[in-house]
mmCIF file of C-alpha atoms in Angstrom:
data_model
loop_
_atom_site.group_PDB
_atom_site.id
_atom_site.type_symbol
_atom_site.label_atom_id
_atom_site.label_comp_id
_atom_site.label_asym_id
_atom_site.label_seq_id
_atom_site.Cartn_x
_atom_site.Cartn_y
_atom_site.Cartn_z
ATOM 1 C CA MET C 1 -48.701 -19.452 -51.961
ATOM 2 C CA VAL C 2 -47.728 -16.443 -54.039
ATOM 3 C CA ARG C 3 -50.250 -14.570 -56.141
ATOM 4 C CA ARG C 4 -49.576 -11.759 -58.595
ATOM 5 C CA ILE C 5 -52.375 -9.269 -59.263
ATOM 6 C CA GLU C 6 -52.299 -6.748 -62.089
ATOM 7 C CA VAL C 7 -53.073 -3.151 -61.166
ATOM 8 C CA THR C 8 -53.470 -0.253 -63.568
ATOM 9 C CA GLY C 9 -51.590 2.743 -62.247
ATOM 10 C CA ALA C 10 -51.403 6.394 -63.238
ATOM 11 C CA GLY C 11 -51.273 6.938 -66.978
ATOM 12 C CA GLY C 12 -52.355 3.332 -67.605
ATOM 13 C CA LEU C 13 -49.023 1.884 -66.430
ATOM 14 C CA ARG C 14 -49.158 -1.832 -65.557
ATOM 15 C CA LEU C 15 -48.175 -2.540 -61.963
ATOM 16 C CA ALA C 16 -47.618 -5.860 -60.197
ATOM 17 C CA ALA C 17 -49.138 -6.370 -56.746
ATOM 18 C CA TRP C 18 -48.322 -9.451 -54.688
ATOM 19 C CA GLU C 19 -49.904 -11.566 -51.991
ATOM 20 C CA PHE C 20 -47.390 -13.889 -50.313
ATOM 21 C CA ALA C 21 -49.903 -15.815 -48.214
ATOM 22 C CA GLU C 22 -53.620 -16.438 -48.309
ATOM 23 C CA ALA C 23 -55.637 -14.000 -46.242
ATOM 24 C CA PRO C 24 -57.653 -15.501 -43.374
ATOM 25 C CA LYS C 25 -61.379 -16.114 -43.718
ATOM 26 C CA ILE C 26 -63.310 -14.492 -40.907
ATOM 27 C CA VAL C 27 -66.969 -14.604 -39.924
ATOM 28 C CA PRO C 28 -68.998 -11.372 -39.920
ATOM 29 C CA SER C 29 -68.913 -11.053 -36.130
ATOM 30 C CA GLN C 30 -65.115 -10.795 -36.301
ATOM 31 C CA ALA C 31 -64.955 -8.516 -39.287
ATOM 32 C CA ASP C 32 -64.518 -4.794 -39.501
ATOM 33 C CA PRO C 33 -67.870 -3.597 -40.946
ATOM 34 C CA SER C 34 -66.034 -1.255 -43.290
ATOM 35 C CA GLN C 35 -64.263 -4.262 -44.836
ATOM 36 C CA ALA C 36 -67.316 -6.487 -45.296
ATOM 37 C CA ASP C 37 -67.533 -8.233 -48.637
ATOM 38 C CA SER C 38 -71.237 -8.357 -49.452
ATOM 39 C CA SER C 39 -70.660 -10.270 -52.673
ATOM 40 C CA ARG C 40 -70.241 -13.593 -50.859
ATOM 41 C CA THR C 41 -73.733 -14.497 -49.683
ATOM 42 C CA ASP C 42 -75.582 -17.653 -48.801
ATOM 43 C CA PRO C 43 -79.374 -18.339 -48.884
ATOM 44 C CA ALA C 44 -79.156 -20.131 -45.553
ATOM 45 C CA THR C 45 -78.115 -16.880 -43.877
ATOM 46 C CA ASN C 46 -80.862 -14.783 -45.523
ATOM 47 C CA GLY C 47 -78.387 -13.149 -47.829
ATOM 48 C CA LEU C 48 -75.832 -12.322 -45.130
ATOM 49 C CA SER C 49 -72.171 -12.951 -45.872
ATOM 50 C CA ARG C 50 -70.713 -16.102 -44.333
ATOM 51 C CA THR C 51 -67.207 -14.665 -44.519
ATOM 52 C CA SER C 52 -65.886 -11.143 -44.866
ATOM 53 C CA SER C 53 -62.661 -9.673 -46.093
ATOM 54 C CA PRO C 54 -60.077 -9.168 -43.341
ATOM 55 C CA PRO C 55 -58.634 -5.690 -42.766
ATOM 56 C CA GLY C 56 -56.369 -4.542 -45.581
ATOM 57 C CA VAL C 57 -52.684 -3.618 -45.479
ATOM 58 C CA LEU C 58 -50.721 -2.185 -48.401
ATOM 59 C CA LEU C 59 -46.921 -2.431 -48.239
ATOM 60 C CA LEU C 60 -44.779 0.033 -50.182
ATOM 61 C CA HIS C 61 -41.046 -0.592 -50.652
ATOM 62 C CA GLY C 62 -38.393 2.086 -50.870
ATOM 63 C CA LEU C 63 -36.320 3.352 -53.772
ATOM 64 C CA MET C 64 -34.647 0.406 -55.577
ATOM 65 C CA GLY C 65 -36.757 -2.052 -53.571
ATOM 66 C CA ARG C 66 -39.428 -4.464 -54.681
ATOM 67 C CA ALA C 67 -42.524 -6.114 -53.259
ATOM 68 C CA SER C 68 -40.673 -9.314 -52.378
ATOM 69 C CA HIS C 69 -38.665 -7.403 -49.776
ATOM 70 C CA TRP C 70 -41.906 -7.429 -47.770
ATOM 71 C CA ALA C 71 -42.527 -11.182 -48.120
ATOM 72 C CA SER C 72 -41.701 -12.065 -44.516
ATOM 73 C CA THR C 73 -43.715 -9.162 -43.110
ATOM 74 C CA ALA C 74 -46.619 -9.890 -45.461
ATOM 75 C CA ARG C 75 -46.784 -13.570 -44.448
ATOM 76 C CA TRP C 76 -46.832 -12.581 -40.785
ATOM 77 C CA LEU C 77 -49.528 -9.964 -41.391
ATOM 78 C CA SER C 78 -51.609 -12.445 -43.387
ATOM 79 C CA GLU C 79 -52.387 -14.413 -40.243
ATOM 80 C CA ARG C 80 -54.985 -11.730 -39.482
ATOM 81 C CA HIS C 81 -55.034 -9.285 -42.383
ATOM 82 C CA ARG C 82 -55.086 -9.158 -46.152
ATOM 83 C CA ALA C 83 -51.563 -7.948 -46.884
ATOM 84 C CA VAL C 84 -50.599 -6.865 -50.404
ATOM 85 C CA ALA C 85 -47.196 -5.544 -51.489
ATOM 86 C CA LEU C 86 -46.863 -3.361 -54.564
ATOM 87 C CA ASP C 87 -44.008 -3.240 -57.049
ATOM 88 C CA GLN C 88 -43.936 0.486 -57.652
ATOM 89 C CA ARG C 89 -43.374 1.938 -61.119
ATOM 90 C CA GLY C 90 -39.938 1.170 -62.492
ATOM 91 C CA HIS C 91 -39.341 -1.437 -59.779
ATOM 92 C CA GLY C 92 -39.688 -5.214 -59.576
ATOM 93 C CA GLN C 93 -42.030 -6.596 -62.220
ATOM 94 C CA SER C 94 -43.997 -3.401 -62.730
ATOM 95 C CA ASP C 95 -43.563 -1.537 -65.989
ATOM 96 C CA LYS C 96 -41.048 1.236 -66.423
ATOM 97 C CA ALA C 97 -42.350 4.718 -67.062
ATOM 98 C CA SER C 98 -41.107 7.481 -69.308
ATOM 99 C CA GLU C 99 -38.805 10.068 -67.751
ATOM 100 C CA ALA C 100 -41.686 12.497 -67.276
ATOM 101 C CA GLU C 101 -43.733 9.976 -65.291
ATOM 102 C CA TYR C 102 -41.452 9.416 -62.280
ATOM 103 C CA THR C 103 -43.229 12.128 -60.313
ATOM 104 C CA ARG C 104 -44.464 12.184 -56.748
ATOM 105 C CA GLU C 105 -48.000 12.503 -58.070
ATOM 106 C CA ALA C 106 -47.625 9.363 -60.200
ATOM 107 C CA TYR C 107 -46.325 7.288 -57.295
ATOM 108 C CA ILE C 108 -49.173 8.501 -55.082
ATOM 109 C CA GLU C 109 -51.800 7.821 -57.750
ATOM 110 C CA ASP C 110 -50.387 4.314 -58.252
ATOM 111 C CA ALA C 111 -50.848 3.486 -54.555
ATOM 112 C CA GLU C 112 -54.297 5.055 -54.610
ATOM 113 C CA ALA C 113 -55.250 2.911 -57.608
ATOM 114 C CA ALA C 114 -53.950 -0.222 -55.880
ATOM 115 C CA LEU C 115 -56.101 0.417 -52.799
ATOM 116 C CA GLU C 116 -59.195 1.010 -54.897
ATOM 117 C CA GLN C 117 -58.742 -1.785 -57.442
ATOM 118 C CA LEU C 118 -57.826 -4.363 -54.793
ATOM 119 C CA GLY C 119 -60.626 -3.309 -52.460
ATOM 120 C CA LEU C 120 -58.237 -2.833 -49.555
ATOM 121 C CA GLY C 121 -59.397 0.522 -48.225
ATOM 122 C CA PRO C 122 -59.625 1.859 -45.688
ATOM 123 C CA ALA C 123 -56.286 0.167 -45.133
ATOM 124 C CA VAL C 124 -53.130 0.525 -43.115
ATOM 125 C CA LEU C 125 -50.225 1.695 -45.265
ATOM 126 C CA ILE C 126 -46.748 0.465 -44.341
ATOM 127 C CA GLY C 127 -43.953 2.206 -46.188
ATOM 128 C CA HIS C 128 -40.179 2.019 -46.100
ATOM 129 C CA ALA C 129 -38.098 5.056 -47.105
ATOM 130 C CA MET C 130 -39.535 6.492 -50.348
ATOM 131 C CA GLY C 131 -42.523 4.175 -49.951
ATOM 132 C CA ALA C 132 -43.212 5.783 -46.573
ATOM 133 C CA LEU C 133 -43.260 9.220 -48.176
ATOM 134 C CA THR C 134 -45.732 7.971 -50.769
ATOM 135 C CA ALA C 135 -47.818 6.504 -47.960
ATOM 136 C CA TRP C 136 -48.083 9.683 -45.911
ATOM 137 C CA GLN C 137 -48.713 11.829 -48.969
ATOM 138 C CA LEU C 138 -51.570 9.506 -49.937
ATOM 139 C CA ALA C 139 -52.901 9.513 -46.376
ATOM 140 C CA ALA C 140 -53.008 13.310 -46.513
ATOM 141 C CA LYS C 141 -54.698 13.280 -49.929
ATOM 142 C CA ARG C 142 -57.226 10.465 -49.366
ATOM 143 C CA PRO C 143 -58.031 10.040 -45.658
ATOM 144 C CA ASP C 144 -61.030 7.915 -46.649
ATOM 145 C CA LEU C 145 -58.691 5.215 -47.975
ATOM 146 C CA VAL C 146 -56.199 5.153 -45.092
ATOM 147 C CA ARG C 147 -57.003 4.150 -41.531
ATOM 148 C CA GLY C 148 -53.434 3.876 -40.258
ATOM 149 C CA LEU C 149 -49.890 4.611 -41.350
ATOM 150 C CA ILE C 150 -46.470 3.149 -40.514
ATOM 151 C CA ILE C 151 -43.469 5.232 -41.583
ATOM 152 C CA CYS C 152 -40.230 3.231 -41.620
ATOM 153 C CA ASP C 153 -36.953 5.200 -41.647
ATOM 154 C CA MET C 154 -37.923 8.113 -43.911
ATOM 155 C CA ARG C 155 -36.974 11.712 -43.274
ATOM 156 C CA ALA C 156 -39.376 14.639 -43.686
ATOM 157 C CA SER C 157 -36.630 17.211 -44.148
ATOM 158 C CA ALA C 158 -35.049 18.153 -47.467
ATOM 159 C CA LEU C 159 -31.861 16.207 -48.191
ATOM 160 C CA GLY C 160 -30.507 18.598 -50.802
ATOM 161 C CA ALA C 161 -28.267 18.657 -53.851
ATOM 162 C CA ALA C 162 -25.215 17.216 -52.085
ATOM 163 C CA SER C 163 -27.183 14.090 -51.202
ATOM 164 C CA GLN C 164 -28.270 13.635 -54.819
ATOM 165 C CA ARG C 165 -24.673 13.966 -56.028
ATOM 166 C CA GLU C 166 -23.581 11.335 -53.498
ATOM 167 C CA TRP C 167 -26.151 8.947 -54.933
ATOM 168 C CA GLU C 168 -24.977 9.645 -58.487
ATOM 169 C CA ASP C 169 -21.403 8.853 -57.472
ATOM 170 C CA TRP C 170 -22.512 5.759 -55.594
ATOM 171 C CA PHE C 171 -24.272 4.275 -58.619
ATOM 172 C CA LYS C 172 -21.136 4.881 -60.695
ATOM 173 C CA ALA C 173 -19.124 2.899 -58.118
ATOM 174 C CA TRP C 174 -21.153 -0.282 -58.608
ATOM 175 C CA PRO C 175 -18.855 -2.893 -60.240
ATOM 176 C CA MET C 176 -21.399 -3.969 -62.829
ATOM 177 C CA PRO C 177 -22.068 -6.447 -64.140
ATOM 178 C CA PHE C 178 -21.640 -8.700 -61.132
ATOM 179 C CA ALA C 179 -20.321 -12.135 -62.109
ATOM 180 C CA THR C 180 -22.369 -14.022 -59.508
ATOM 181 C CA LEU C 181 -24.984 -13.402 -56.846
ATOM 182 C CA ALA C 182 -22.305 -14.190 -54.286
ATOM 183 C CA ASP C 183 -20.393 -11.188 -55.653
ATOM 184 C CA VAL C 184 -23.520 -9.071 -55.244
ATOM 185 C CA ARG C 185 -23.919 -10.137 -51.617
ATOM 186 C CA LYS C 186 -20.255 -9.533 -50.847
ATOM 187 C CA TRP C 187 -20.017 -6.117 -52.467
ATOM 188 C CA PHE C 188 -23.171 -4.668 -50.924
ATOM 189 C CA GLY C 189 -22.655 -6.450 -47.620
ATOM 190 C CA GLU C 190 -18.921 -5.808 -47.178
ATOM 191 C CA ASP C 191 -17.064 -3.939 -49.943
ATOM 192 C CA ASP C 192 -19.440 -1.059 -50.700
ATOM 193 C CA PRO C 193 -17.843 2.199 -49.434
ATOM 194 C CA TRP C 194 -21.187 3.058 -47.828
ATOM 195 C CA VAL C 195 -20.944 -0.002 -45.550
ATOM 196 C CA GLU C 196 -19.403 0.863 -42.175
ATOM 197 C CA ARG C 197 -19.183 -2.770 -41.031
ATOM 198 C CA PRO C 198 -20.149 -6.117 -42.618
ATOM 199 C CA ASN C 199 -23.910 -6.356 -43.054
ATOM 200 C CA PRO C 200 -25.137 -9.665 -44.559
ATOM 201 C CA SER C 201 -28.772 -8.546 -44.598
ATOM 202 C CA ARG C 202 -27.820 -5.601 -46.815
ATOM 203 C CA GLY C 203 -26.135 -8.007 -49.210
ATOM 204 C CA GLU C 204 -29.294 -10.143 -49.312
ATOM 205 C CA PHE C 205 -31.449 -7.057 -49.845
ATOM 206 C CA TYR C 206 -29.556 -6.073 -53.002
ATOM 207 C CA ALA C 207 -29.269 -9.646 -54.273
ATOM 208 C CA GLU C 208 -33.083 -9.628 -54.307
ATOM 209 C CA VAL C 209 -33.155 -6.831 -56.914
ATOM 210 C CA MET C 210 -30.720 -8.433 -59.361
ATOM 211 C CA HIS C 211 -31.466 -10.503 -62.433
ATOM 212 C CA GLU C 212 -29.178 -12.466 -64.714
ATOM 213 C CA SER C 213 -28.446 -10.867 -68.069
ATOM 214 C CA ALA C 214 -26.215 -11.971 -70.922
ATOM 215 C CA ASP C 215 -23.077 -10.516 -69.354
ATOM 216 C CA GLY C 216 -23.775 -11.107 -65.656
ATOM 217 C CA TRP C 217 -26.037 -9.872 -62.864
ATOM 218 C CA ARG C 218 -27.626 -6.427 -63.104
ATOM 219 C CA PRO C 219 -30.426 -4.657 -61.198
ATOM 220 C CA VAL C 220 -34.007 -5.083 -62.388
ATOM 221 C CA PHE C 221 -34.300 -1.286 -62.336
ATOM 222 C CA GLU C 222 -32.404 1.364 -64.271
ATOM 223 C CA PRO C 223 -30.178 3.436 -61.961
ATOM 224 C CA GLU C 224 -30.913 6.551 -64.036
ATOM 225 C CA GLU C 225 -34.622 6.106 -63.389
ATOM 226 C CA MET C 226 -34.002 5.739 -59.669
ATOM 227 C CA LEU C 227 -32.161 9.055 -59.678
ATOM 228 C CA LYS C 228 -35.047 10.654 -61.580
ATOM 229 C CA SER C 229 -37.490 9.317 -59.003
ATOM 230 C CA ARG C 230 -35.345 10.554 -56.133
ATOM 231 C CA GLN C 231 -34.862 14.047 -57.507
ATOM 232 C CA THR C 232 -38.631 14.619 -57.369
ATOM 233 C CA TRP C 233 -38.541 14.635 -53.545
ATOM 234 C CA VAL C 234 -34.956 15.004 -52.328
ATOM 235 C CA TYR C 235 -34.853 18.804 -52.699
ATOM 236 C CA ASP C 236 -38.094 19.442 -50.793
ATOM 237 C CA ALA C 237 -39.211 19.135 -47.183
ATOM 238 C CA HIS C 238 -42.451 17.231 -46.566
ATOM 239 C CA TRP C 239 -43.581 18.471 -43.170
ATOM 240 C CA GLU C 240 -46.751 20.094 -44.530
ATOM 241 C CA GLU C 241 -48.171 16.809 -45.851
ATOM 242 C CA LEU C 242 -47.140 15.067 -42.651
ATOM 243 C CA ALA C 243 -49.211 17.548 -40.646
ATOM 244 C CA GLN C 244 -52.238 16.760 -42.822
ATOM 245 C CA VAL C 245 -52.272 13.040 -41.899
ATOM 246 C CA GLN C 246 -55.285 12.586 -39.636
ATOM 247 C CA CYS C 247 -55.140 8.821 -39.049
ATOM 248 C CA PRO C 248 -52.998 7.136 -36.374
ATOM 249 C CA ALA C 249 -49.379 7.062 -37.548
ATOM 250 C CA LEU C 250 -46.308 5.255 -36.242
ATOM 251 C CA VAL C 251 -42.793 6.512 -36.965
ATOM 252 C CA VAL C 252 -40.248 3.651 -36.778
ATOM 253 C CA ARG C 253 -36.504 4.156 -36.925
ATOM 254 C CA GLY C 254 -33.527 1.859 -36.787
ATOM 255 C CA LEU C 255 -31.050 3.178 -34.260
ATOM 256 C CA ASP C 256 -28.328 3.101 -36.927
ATOM 257 C CA GLY C 257 -30.596 4.180 -39.782
ATOM 258 C CA GLU C 258 -30.887 7.388 -41.773
ATOM 259 C CA LEU C 259 -33.669 8.923 -39.683
ATOM 260 C CA GLY C 260 -32.188 10.552 -36.575
ATOM 261 C CA ARG C 261 -33.829 10.566 -33.170
ATOM 262 C CA ALA C 262 -34.435 14.321 -33.067
ATOM 263 C CA GLU C 263 -36.077 14.413 -36.491
ATOM 264 C CA SER C 264 -38.178 11.328 -35.792
ATOM 265 C CA GLN C 265 -39.449 12.890 -32.555
ATOM 266 C CA GLU C 266 -40.309 16.083 -34.420
ATOM 267 C CA MET C 267 -42.206 14.036 -37.011
ATOM 268 C CA VAL C 268 -44.223 12.443 -34.208
ATOM 269 C CA ARG C 269 -44.956 15.904 -32.810
ATOM 270 C CA VAL C 270 -46.071 17.255 -36.207
ATOM 271 C CA LEU C 271 -48.339 14.288 -36.903
ATOM 272 C CA PRO C 272 -51.798 14.959 -35.405
ATOM 273 C CA ASN C 273 -51.963 11.377 -34.106
ATOM 274 C CA GLY C 274 -48.330 10.271 -34.085
ATOM 275 C CA GLN C 275 -46.524 7.547 -32.169
ATOM 276 C CA TYR C 276 -42.883 6.457 -32.029
ATOM 277 C CA ALA C 277 -40.980 3.164 -32.041
ATOM 278 C CA GLU C 278 -37.338 2.260 -32.532
ATOM 279 C CA VAL C 279 -35.516 -0.949 -33.340
ATOM 280 C CA ALA C 280 -32.112 -1.597 -31.813
ATOM 281 C CA ASP C 281 -29.232 -3.049 -33.857
ATOM 282 C CA ALA C 282 -30.980 -2.037 -37.082
ATOM 283 C CA GLY C 283 -29.905 0.283 -39.856
ATOM 284 C CA HIS C 284 -31.917 1.773 -42.692
ATOM 285 C CA LEU C 285 -33.248 -1.652 -43.751
ATOM 286 C CA VAL C 286 -35.086 -2.111 -40.456
ATOM 287 C CA HIS C 287 -37.421 -4.911 -41.535
ATOM 288 C CA TYR C 288 -34.501 -6.784 -43.133
ATOM 289 C CA ASP C 289 -31.937 -6.234 -40.382
ATOM 290 C CA GLN C 290 -34.119 -7.233 -37.433
ATOM 291 C CA PRO C 291 -37.357 -8.853 -38.673
ATOM 292 C CA GLU C 292 -38.539 -10.113 -35.278
ATOM 293 C CA ALA C 293 -37.861 -6.810 -33.536
ATOM 294 C CA TRP C 294 -39.543 -4.986 -36.442
ATOM 295 C CA ARG C 295 -42.685 -7.072 -36.026
ATOM 296 C CA ALA C 296 -42.664 -6.523 -32.260
ATOM 297 C CA ALA C 297 -42.393 -2.764 -32.813
ATOM 298 C CA ILE C 298 -45.388 -2.485 -35.136
ATOM 299 C CA GLU C 299 -47.731 -5.130 -33.709
ATOM 300 C CA PRO C 300 -49.148 -3.050 -30.809
ATOM 301 C CA PHE C 301 -49.857 -0.183 -33.184
ATOM 302 C CA LEU C 302 -51.651 -2.454 -35.666
ATOM 303 C CA ASP C 303 -53.703 -4.007 -32.892
ATOM 304 C CA GLY C 304 -54.775 -0.553 -31.755
ATOM 305 C CA VAL C 305 -55.718 0.632 -35.232
ATOM 306 C CA PHE C 306 -57.722 -2.443 -36.165
ATOM 307 C CA THR C 307 -59.595 -2.741 -32.856
ATOM 308 C CA SER C 308 -60.571 0.950 -32.671
ATOM 309 C CA ARG C 309 -63.831 2.163 -34.128
#
């Protein structure tokens, strides 16, 4: 089962949200009262709801990602929760925005709109990389909509101009168009200068964001728009918003990822209610590199958030 749901984001932009499995039906005694769906009533129960909506989870991919990157995690979450993944603006099957609309505020407002229009809040936000930044900025802005936060391999410190130039050079190095998807997997998994050792999961990750055009395989996004999105946060530190997150928050890092141990521990310290988890043998794409270990790392946190009152 896959279901696409249209969401109207900031500035009226059309966004695609996805459910990859049907959410469970739960009786009122099992439900979180804040998630109760009073619209489903039955005369035999004197107007009380027979079933209620399960707790909500919104999944936010990183830069260049798409909702389908969360499919495995979303299906696992859907055993007990309503899990929805959002194609963020300019990504996946969501509409592209004008140059002026790839702002931090627009990304945050899009996620806010998704929570409200889908009736997910107060929800747990799970974000990877840029999606994690969007998640904690939204948690700081709208604590009423966010009951828990999982930050996957995203730094709070400023990365700077040198980092942005590296990304510009990296995009120029892509041998586009790719003749086949096998070429995509091989280049990103083995031949890419950024790859230290063969990484098949990285190849699969990038194959997921390609589509076939007239001259070969190209990304579903525009690299220029990704750089515009990145430049809205890469020059700034984001510790202040992190300190404003009041809900329980889990910082997850892959041991070989981009978020170092010292910075991740400082993020946990700055968060008013922060916790820490790490995944061995995982790089930046934690949930893709080690899906079982990723689920084991976040499950205790989710259990704690959804059982607390």
